[in-house]
Amino acid sequence: MTDDLLPEPDRIEGAPHPRETKVLYGQSKAEADFLEAFQSGRMHSGWLITGPRGVGKATLAWKIATFLLADQGSGLFGDPSLQVDPEHPDARLIQSGAHPRLSVIRRPWDDKTKKLRAEITVDAVRTLKTFFQMSSADGGRRVVIVDAADELNRNAANAILKELEEPPANTVIMLIAHQPSRLLPTIRSRCRELRCSALSPSDLQLALEQSGHTADSVESLAALAAGSAGDAIRLLSHDGLALYAELVRLLDGMPRIDRPAALKLADSCTGRAADVRFGMCLDLIDLFLSRAARAGLMGPPTTQGAPGESRLLGRIAPDDRMARKWAQLQQDLSNRSRHGRAVNLDPAALILDIIFKIEETALGVAAA
């Protein structure tokens, strides 16, 4: 497969790639923090861009990269902006994926399995040696984007750390992290953090419109996406709202769960064509348990992810004791799900196992 046909791990299906996104919504604070550092001359060589998944971290990184490589801050009066004329030569090179002073480190393609690797390998990071040698001939600023740093394996993380400890002159390294706590403390300590926040409902709607998406169930979408445009697009692209409603109907029978309905849901997640549905089903179960734990602490949600959800959560999570039980179950099942996917456990078996663990917890509570 040629490089231009390889899937991009940093692209959300149904949305433009972050380098193609025209407007970044909801992250004006992070933009202002970077521009203040740039103007004041306190530019770090390492930047850690953090925040929930799908809120615009990668878009911010690409806009900063374009700004730096186009040298937009030189000789400007007044407040600079990250906006760069799309016809600027450097902007056009970035859009085409051919800028000689920009390197993007992400999960590589595995020719043996014909899939993207699960982690960013040390070999992917080692390509920076060649990049720094070749790009030094231009004499301009160089930019590296690592998307996502959470996916660096141990050796790759140590290799990135070495670059952060001894950064080449005139180089900016940006690490995008959904869960920065998983990174080496030494990596975090050598970067300045730019924090991106969840999008407000109005910014979420604007981001969706920019991506060409509209939603009929705006309330449910906002509740489940939790301010993430990426999650909202995934839900809309793969019928996630209907799947969550099906899950809520199934779990509404707790403490006993309808066995035939559980089997039907599990069977719908099998087969190569159902890979996306399988992953989304696991993610939505995890989300449901998270919302159950939160309901035990704060009361049922005012915004429902599906009809009847608020009533169900109020019934199964009436107090903080139940909040702790659902939170522990979420953690246990998240680990079980991660392991099951890693060893290619049968999707239907994994879904049923998880559902029956939920039922077991509900039965234990009912008997208490």
Short mmCIF file of C-alpha atoms in Angstrom, two decimals:
data_model
loop_
_atom_site.label_atom_id
_atom_site.label_comp_id
_atom_site.label_asym_id
_atom_site.label_seq_id
_atom_site.Cartn_x
_atom_site.Cartn_y
_atom_site.Cartn_z
CA MET A 1 0.00 0.00 0.00
CA THR A 2 1.42 3.41 -0.96
CA ASP A 3 1.96 6.06 1.72
CA ASP A 4 -0.89 8.26 0.43
CA LEU A 5 -3.36 5.38 0.78
CA LEU A 6 -2.38 4.37 4.31
CA PRO A 7 -4.99 5.13 7.00
CA GLU A 8 -4.09 8.07 9.23
CA PRO A 9 -4.37 7.14 12.93
CA ASP A 10 -4.90 10.81 13.83
CA ARG A 11 -7.93 11.21 11.55
CA ILE A 12 -11.47 10.76 12.89
CA GLU A 13 -13.68 9.01 10.36
CA GLY A 14 -16.29 11.43 9.07
CA ALA A 15 -14.28 14.55 9.95
CA PRO A 16 -11.57 16.57 8.23
CA HIS A 17 -8.01 15.85 9.32
CA PRO A 18 -6.80 18.32 12.00
CA ARG A 19 -4.46 19.95 9.44
CA GLU A 20 -7.53 20.63 7.25
CA THR A 21 -9.78 22.05 9.99
CA LYS A 22 -10.30 25.73 9.25
CA VAL A 23 -11.57 27.02 12.61
CA LEU A 24 -10.63 25.80 16.08
CA TYR A 25 -13.62 26.28 18.39
CA GLY A 26 -13.58 26.54 22.17
CA GLN A 27 -9.82 26.67 22.81
CA SER A 28 -9.13 30.41 22.85
CA LYS A 29 -7.46 30.14 26.30
CA ALA A 30 -4.89 27.60 25.06
CA GLU A 31 -4.27 29.68 21.92
CA ALA A 32 -3.77 32.84 24.00
CA ASP A 33 -1.36 31.05 26.38
CA PHE A 34 0.81 29.92 23.49
CA LEU A 35 0.79 33.33 21.78
CA GLU A 36 1.69 35.05 25.07
CA ALA A 37 4.71 32.77 25.44
CA PHE A 38 5.68 33.38 21.83
CA GLN A 39 5.43 37.17 22.12
CA SER A 40 7.30 37.31 25.41
CA GLY A 41 10.20 35.26 24.08
CA ARG A 42 9.61 32.48 26.63
CA MET A 43 9.17 29.80 24.01
CA HIS A 44 9.69 26.27 25.28
CA SER A 45 11.15 23.62 23.00
CA GLY A 46 8.68 21.08 24.42
CA TRP A 47 4.90 21.55 24.60
CA LEU A 48 2.36 19.12 26.06
CA ILE A 49 -1.14 19.66 24.67
CA THR A 50 -3.64 17.98 26.99
CA GLY A 51 -7.37 17.62 27.41
CA PRO A 52 -10.21 15.19 26.68
CA ARG A 53 -10.14 13.23 23.45
CA GLY A 54 -11.73 14.95 20.47
CA VAL A 55 -11.81 18.56 21.70
CA GLY A 56 -9.32 20.01 19.21
CA LYS A 57 -5.86 19.24 20.64
CA ALA A 58 -4.50 18.00 17.30
CA THR A 59 -6.08 20.94 15.45
CA LEU A 60 -4.35 23.31 17.88
CA ALA A 61 -1.01 21.53 17.31
CA TRP A 62 -1.31 21.81 13.53
CA LYS A 63 -2.29 25.48 13.74
CA ILE A 64 0.72 26.20 15.98
CA ALA A 65 2.96 24.27 13.57
CA THR A 66 1.68 26.29 10.62
CA PHE A 67 2.10 29.54 12.55
CA LEU A 68 5.69 28.71 13.49
CA LEU A 69 6.78 27.38 10.12
CA ALA A 70 5.22 30.31 8.28
CA ASP A 71 7.12 32.60 10.71
CA GLN A 72 3.96 34.62 11.28
CA GLY A 73 5.28 36.30 14.41
CA SER A 74 8.23 38.03 12.79
CA GLY A 75 7.88 41.76 12.48
CA LEU A 76 4.18 41.88 13.33
CA PHE A 77 2.66 44.77 15.27
CA GLY A 78 -0.19 44.23 17.72
CA ASP A 79 -1.49 40.85 18.83
CA PRO A 80 -0.53 37.94 16.60
CA SER A 81 -3.01 35.24 15.68
CA LEU A 82 -2.56 31.59 14.85
CA GLN A 83 -4.49 32.18 11.64
CA VAL A 84 -2.29 31.83 8.56
CA ASP A 85 -3.31 32.59 4.99
CA PRO A 86 -4.04 29.15 3.46
CA GLU A 87 -2.25 30.30 0.31
CA HIS A 88 0.97 30.98 2.21
CA PRO A 89 3.68 28.69 0.73
CA ASP A 90 4.39 27.00 4.07
CA ALA A 91 0.68 26.49 4.73
CA ARG A 92 0.26 24.85 1.33
CA LEU A 93 3.21 22.53 1.96
CA ILE A 94 1.73 21.52 5.31
CA GLN A 95 -1.67 20.83 3.77
CA SER A 96 -0.05 18.58 1.18
CA GLY A 97 1.92 16.72 3.87
CA ALA A 98 5.21 17.70 2.28
CA HIS A 99 6.72 20.38 4.50
CA PRO A 100 10.45 19.55 4.90
CA ARG A 101 10.66 21.09 8.39
CA LEU A 102 7.64 19.31 9.89
CA SER A 103 7.71 15.73 11.21
CA VAL A 104 4.65 13.89 12.53
CA ILE A 105 5.21 10.88 14.78
CA ARG A 106 2.23 8.53 15.05
CA ARG A 107 1.37 4.83 15.08
CA PRO A 108 3.01 3.18 12.05
CA TRP A 109 1.50 0.76 9.56
CA ASP A 110 2.34 -2.94 9.99
CA ASP A 111 2.84 -4.57 6.58
CA LYS A 112 2.49 -8.06 8.08
CA THR A 113 -0.88 -7.58 9.77
CA LYS A 114 -2.09 -4.93 7.30
CA LYS A 115 -3.17 -2.81 10.26
CA LEU A 116 -1.93 0.18 12.18
CA ARG A 117 0.22 -0.83 15.12
CA ALA A 118 -1.31 -0.47 18.57
CA GLU A 119 1.62 1.65 19.79
CA ILE A 120 4.10 4.22 18.52
CA THR A 121 7.33 2.27 18.16
CA VAL A 122 10.88 3.36 18.87
CA ASP A 123 11.67 3.04 15.14
CA ALA A 124 9.03 5.71 14.43
CA VAL A 125 10.76 8.07 16.87
CA ARG A 126 14.21 7.25 15.51
CA THR A 127 13.19 8.74 12.16
CA LEU A 128 13.69 12.11 13.88
CA LYS A 129 17.46 11.65 13.61
CA THR A 130 17.22 11.70 9.82
CA PHE A 131 14.64 14.49 9.92
CA PHE A 132 16.87 16.74 12.03
CA GLN A 133 19.88 16.08 9.80
CA MET A 134 18.01 16.81 6.57
CA SER A 135 15.97 19.78 7.80
CA SER A 136 19.01 21.51 9.30
CA ALA A 137 20.12 22.43 5.78
CA ASP A 138 17.15 24.83 5.47
CA GLY A 139 18.19 26.79 8.54
CA GLY A 140 14.59 27.55 9.54
CA ARG A 141 12.51 26.55 12.53
CA ARG A 142 11.60 22.86 12.80
CA VAL A 143 8.45 21.38 14.33
CA VAL A 144 7.63 17.86 15.54
CA ILE A 145 4.09 16.68 16.38
CA VAL A 146 3.64 13.45 18.38
CA ASP A 147 0.03 12.26 18.15
CA ALA A 148 -0.69 10.80 20.56
CA ALA A 149 2.03 10.63 23.20
CA ASP A 150 -0.18 8.24 25.21
CA GLU A 151 0.54 5.65 22.50
CA LEU A 152 4.35 5.72 22.84
CA ASN A 153 5.69 2.37 23.99
CA ARG A 154 8.38 2.37 26.68
CA ASN A 155 11.35 2.51 24.31
CA ALA A 156 9.70 5.16 22.15
CA ALA A 157 8.93 7.27 25.23
CA ASN A 158 12.58 7.10 26.31
CA ALA A 159 13.68 8.11 22.82
CA ILE A 160 11.35 11.14 22.87
CA LEU A 161 12.62 12.02 26.34
CA LYS A 162 16.17 12.14 24.99
CA GLU A 163 15.11 14.61 22.29
CA LEU A 164 13.37 16.77 24.90
CA GLU A 165 16.44 16.72 27.12
CA GLU A 166 18.76 17.78 24.29
CA PRO A 167 16.50 19.49 21.74
CA PRO A 168 18.14 20.57 18.48
CA ALA A 169 18.40 24.32 18.04
CA ASN A 170 15.34 26.16 16.77
CA THR A 171 13.08 23.12 17.22
CA VAL A 172 9.63 22.83 18.82
CA ILE A 173 8.31 19.41 19.87
CA MET A 174 4.58 19.16 20.57
CA LEU A 175 3.15 16.11 22.33
CA ILE A 176 -0.60 15.55 22.22
CA ALA A 177 -1.85 13.62 25.27
CA HIS A 178 -5.37 12.49 26.18
CA GLN A 179 -4.13 11.07 29.50
CA PRO A 180 -0.94 12.92 30.46
CA SER A 181 -0.74 11.04 33.77
CA ARG A 182 0.30 7.97 31.77
CA LEU A 183 3.42 9.72 30.45
CA LEU A 184 6.82 9.54 32.11
CA PRO A 185 7.08 12.26 34.78
CA THR A 186 10.37 13.32 33.19
CA ILE A 187 8.59 13.94 29.88
CA ARG A 188 5.93 16.05 31.56
CA SER A 189 8.52 18.04 33.48
CA ARG A 190 10.33 19.06 30.29
CA CYS A 191 7.24 20.44 28.57
CA ARG A 192 5.03 23.44 29.05
CA GLU A 193 1.38 22.39 29.16
CA LEU A 194 -1.40 23.80 27.01
CA ARG A 195 -4.71 22.62 28.43
CA CYS A 196 -7.69 22.18 26.08
CA SER A 197 -11.13 21.96 27.66
CA ALA A 198 -14.40 20.25 26.77
CA LEU A 199 -16.46 22.22 24.27
CA SER A 200 -19.54 24.14 25.32
CA PRO A 201 -22.81 23.05 23.63
CA SER A 202 -22.65 26.04 21.27
CA ASP A 203 -18.99 25.40 20.31
CA LEU A 204 -19.75 21.71 19.89
CA GLN A 205 -22.55 22.54 17.49
CA LEU A 206 -20.30 24.87 15.48
CA ALA A 207 -17.57 22.22 15.30
CA LEU A 208 -20.08 19.65 14.07
CA GLU A 209 -21.48 22.01 11.44
CA GLN A 210 -17.94 22.71 10.22
CA SER A 211 -17.47 18.96 9.78
CA GLY A 212 -20.74 18.68 7.87
CA HIS A 213 -22.76 16.93 10.60
CA THR A 214 -26.18 17.64 12.04
CA ALA A 215 -27.97 15.83 14.86
CA ASP A 216 -31.68 15.21 15.47
CA SER A 217 -31.20 14.29 19.15
CA VAL A 218 -29.07 17.24 20.21
CA GLU A 219 -29.70 16.64 23.93
CA SER A 220 -28.64 12.98 23.83
CA LEU A 221 -25.62 13.76 21.69
CA ALA A 222 -24.44 16.52 24.03
CA ALA A 223 -24.87 14.24 27.06
CA LEU A 224 -22.90 11.34 25.61
CA ALA A 225 -20.21 13.35 23.79
CA ALA A 226 -19.47 15.42 26.93
CA GLY A 227 -18.01 18.33 24.99
CA SER A 228 -15.97 16.21 22.55
CA ALA A 229 -16.54 16.94 18.86
CA GLY A 230 -14.60 13.77 18.02
CA ASP A 231 -16.89 11.60 20.14
CA ALA A 232 -19.97 13.33 18.75
CA ILE A 233 -18.86 12.62 15.18
CA ARG A 234 -18.17 8.97 16.02
CA LEU A 235 -21.63 8.64 17.55
CA LEU A 236 -23.31 10.22 14.53
CA SER A 237 -21.24 8.29 11.98
CA HIS A 238 -21.85 4.86 13.52
CA ASP A 239 -25.41 5.08 14.87
CA GLY A 240 -24.09 5.38 18.42
CA LEU A 241 -27.17 7.10 19.80
CA ALA A 242 -29.39 4.18 18.76
CA LEU A 243 -26.87 1.70 20.20
CA TYR A 244 -26.82 3.53 23.55
CA ALA A 245 -30.64 3.58 23.63
CA GLU A 246 -30.61 -0.20 23.00
CA LEU A 247 -28.13 -0.66 25.85
CA VAL A 248 -30.27 1.42 28.24
CA ARG A 249 -33.38 -0.62 27.34
CA LEU A 250 -31.45 -3.82 28.03
CA LEU A 251 -30.10 -2.66 31.38
CA ASP A 252 -33.47 -1.23 32.43
CA GLY A 253 -34.45 -4.78 33.37
CA MET A 254 -31.88 -4.95 36.16
CA PRO A 255 -31.35 -6.63 38.51
CA ARG A 256 -32.29 -9.34 35.97
CA ILE A 257 -31.29 -8.83 32.34
CA ASP A 258 -33.23 -10.19 29.36
CA ARG A 259 -31.00 -13.04 28.09
CA PRO A 260 -32.30 -13.12 24.49
CA ALA A 261 -31.89 -9.34 24.21
CA ALA A 262 -28.34 -9.59 25.57
CA LEU A 263 -27.51 -12.31 23.03
CA LYS A 264 -28.95 -10.23 20.22
CA LEU A 265 -26.82 -7.22 21.20
CA ALA A 266 -23.68 -9.37 21.48
CA ASP A 267 -24.29 -11.06 18.12
CA SER A 268 -24.66 -7.65 16.45
CA CYS A 269 -21.04 -6.91 17.39
CA THR A 270 -19.50 -9.94 15.65
CA GLY A 271 -17.89 -10.24 12.24
CA ARG A 272 -15.35 -8.09 10.44
CA ALA A 273 -18.02 -5.63 9.31
CA ALA A 274 -19.05 -5.07 12.95
CA ASP A 275 -15.59 -4.14 14.27
CA VAL A 276 -16.58 -0.49 14.73
CA ARG A 277 -19.86 -1.40 16.43
CA PHE A 278 -18.00 -3.78 18.78
CA GLY A 279 -15.59 -1.04 19.85
CA MET A 280 -18.39 1.48 20.23
CA CYS A 281 -20.47 -0.95 22.31
CA LEU A 282 -17.58 -1.41 24.76
CA ASP A 283 -17.03 2.35 24.93
CA LEU A 284 -20.73 3.02 25.57
CA ILE A 285 -20.92 0.38 28.32
CA ASP A 286 -17.94 2.09 29.95
CA LEU A 287 -19.69 5.44 29.59
CA PHE A 288 -22.92 4.09 31.10
CA LEU A 289 -21.05 2.81 34.17
CA SER A 290 -19.30 6.15 34.51
CA ARG A 291 -22.64 7.95 34.40
CA ALA A 292 -24.04 5.49 36.97
CA ALA A 293 -21.17 6.23 39.36
CA ARG A 294 -21.65 9.95 38.88
CA ALA A 295 -25.42 9.64 39.45
CA GLY A 296 -24.76 8.01 42.84
CA LEU A 297 -22.77 11.06 43.91
CA MET A 298 -24.66 13.89 42.22
CA GLY A 299 -28.10 12.51 41.47
CA PRO A 300 -29.56 11.42 38.11
CA PRO A 301 -28.43 13.50 35.12
CA THR A 302 -30.70 16.29 33.93
CA THR A 303 -29.64 15.61 30.34
CA GLN A 304 -30.32 12.05 29.20
CA GLY A 305 -28.25 10.02 26.79
CA ALA A 306 -31.32 7.98 25.88
CA PRO A 307 -35.01 7.84 26.86
CA GLY A 308 -35.44 6.41 30.36
CA GLU A 309 -31.76 6.71 31.27
CA SER A 310 -32.24 9.22 34.09
CA ARG A 311 -34.87 7.06 35.79
CA LEU A 312 -32.69 3.95 35.43
CA LEU A 313 -29.60 5.65 36.88
CA GLY A 314 -31.61 7.02 39.79
CA ARG A 315 -32.85 3.50 40.57
CA ILE A 316 -29.53 1.64 40.37
CA ALA A 317 -27.34 4.39 41.88
CA PRO A 318 -29.33 6.03 44.67
CA ASP A 319 -26.39 6.90 46.93
CA ASP A 320 -22.62 7.21 47.27
CA ARG A 321 -22.29 3.56 48.33
CA MET A 322 -23.61 2.49 44.94
CA ALA A 323 -21.49 5.14 43.26
CA ARG A 324 -18.40 3.39 44.60
CA LYS A 325 -19.64 -0.02 43.43
CA TRP A 326 -20.32 1.17 39.89
CA ALA A 327 -17.02 3.07 39.77
CA GLN A 328 -15.11 -0.06 40.82
CA LEU A 329 -17.01 -2.16 38.30
CA GLN A 330 -16.20 0.35 35.57
CA GLN A 331 -12.49 0.07 36.34
CA ASP A 332 -12.60 -3.74 36.45
CA LEU A 333 -14.56 -4.06 33.21
CA SER A 334 -12.40 -1.49 31.46
CA ASN A 335 -9.35 -3.65 32.23
CA ARG A 336 -11.24 -6.78 31.15
CA SER A 337 -12.26 -5.08 27.90
CA ARG A 338 -8.71 -3.91 27.18
CA HIS A 339 -7.33 -7.40 27.77
CA GLY A 340 -10.06 -9.07 25.72
CA ARG A 341 -9.38 -6.86 22.73
CA ALA A 342 -5.61 -7.33 23.05
CA VAL A 343 -5.92 -11.13 22.86
CA ASN A 344 -8.65 -11.02 20.19
CA LEU A 345 -11.32 -12.58 22.39
CA ASP A 346 -14.54 -13.37 20.56
CA PRO A 347 -16.53 -10.09 20.52
CA ALA A 348 -19.86 -11.70 21.43
CA ALA A 349 -18.28 -13.58 24.33
CA LEU A 350 -16.63 -10.43 25.67
CA ILE A 351 -19.83 -8.36 25.41
CA LEU A 352 -21.89 -11.06 27.17
CA ASP A 353 -19.27 -11.49 29.88
CA ILE A 354 -19.35 -7.75 30.60
CA ILE A 355 -23.15 -7.58 30.60
CA PHE A 356 -23.41 -10.51 33.01
CA LYS A 357 -20.87 -8.88 35.33
CA ILE A 358 -23.12 -5.81 35.39
CA GLU A 359 -26.09 -8.06 36.19
CA GLU A 360 -24.11 -9.80 38.94
CA THR A 361 -23.39 -6.46 40.58
CA ALA A 362 -27.04 -5.41 40.35
CA LEU A 363 -28.20 -8.72 41.86
CA GLY A 364 -25.74 -8.37 44.73
CA VAL A 365 -27.10 -4.93 45.49
CA ALA A 366 -30.71 -6.12 45.32
CA ALA A 367 -29.94 -8.92 47.78
CA ALA A 368 -28.14 -6.64 50.23
#
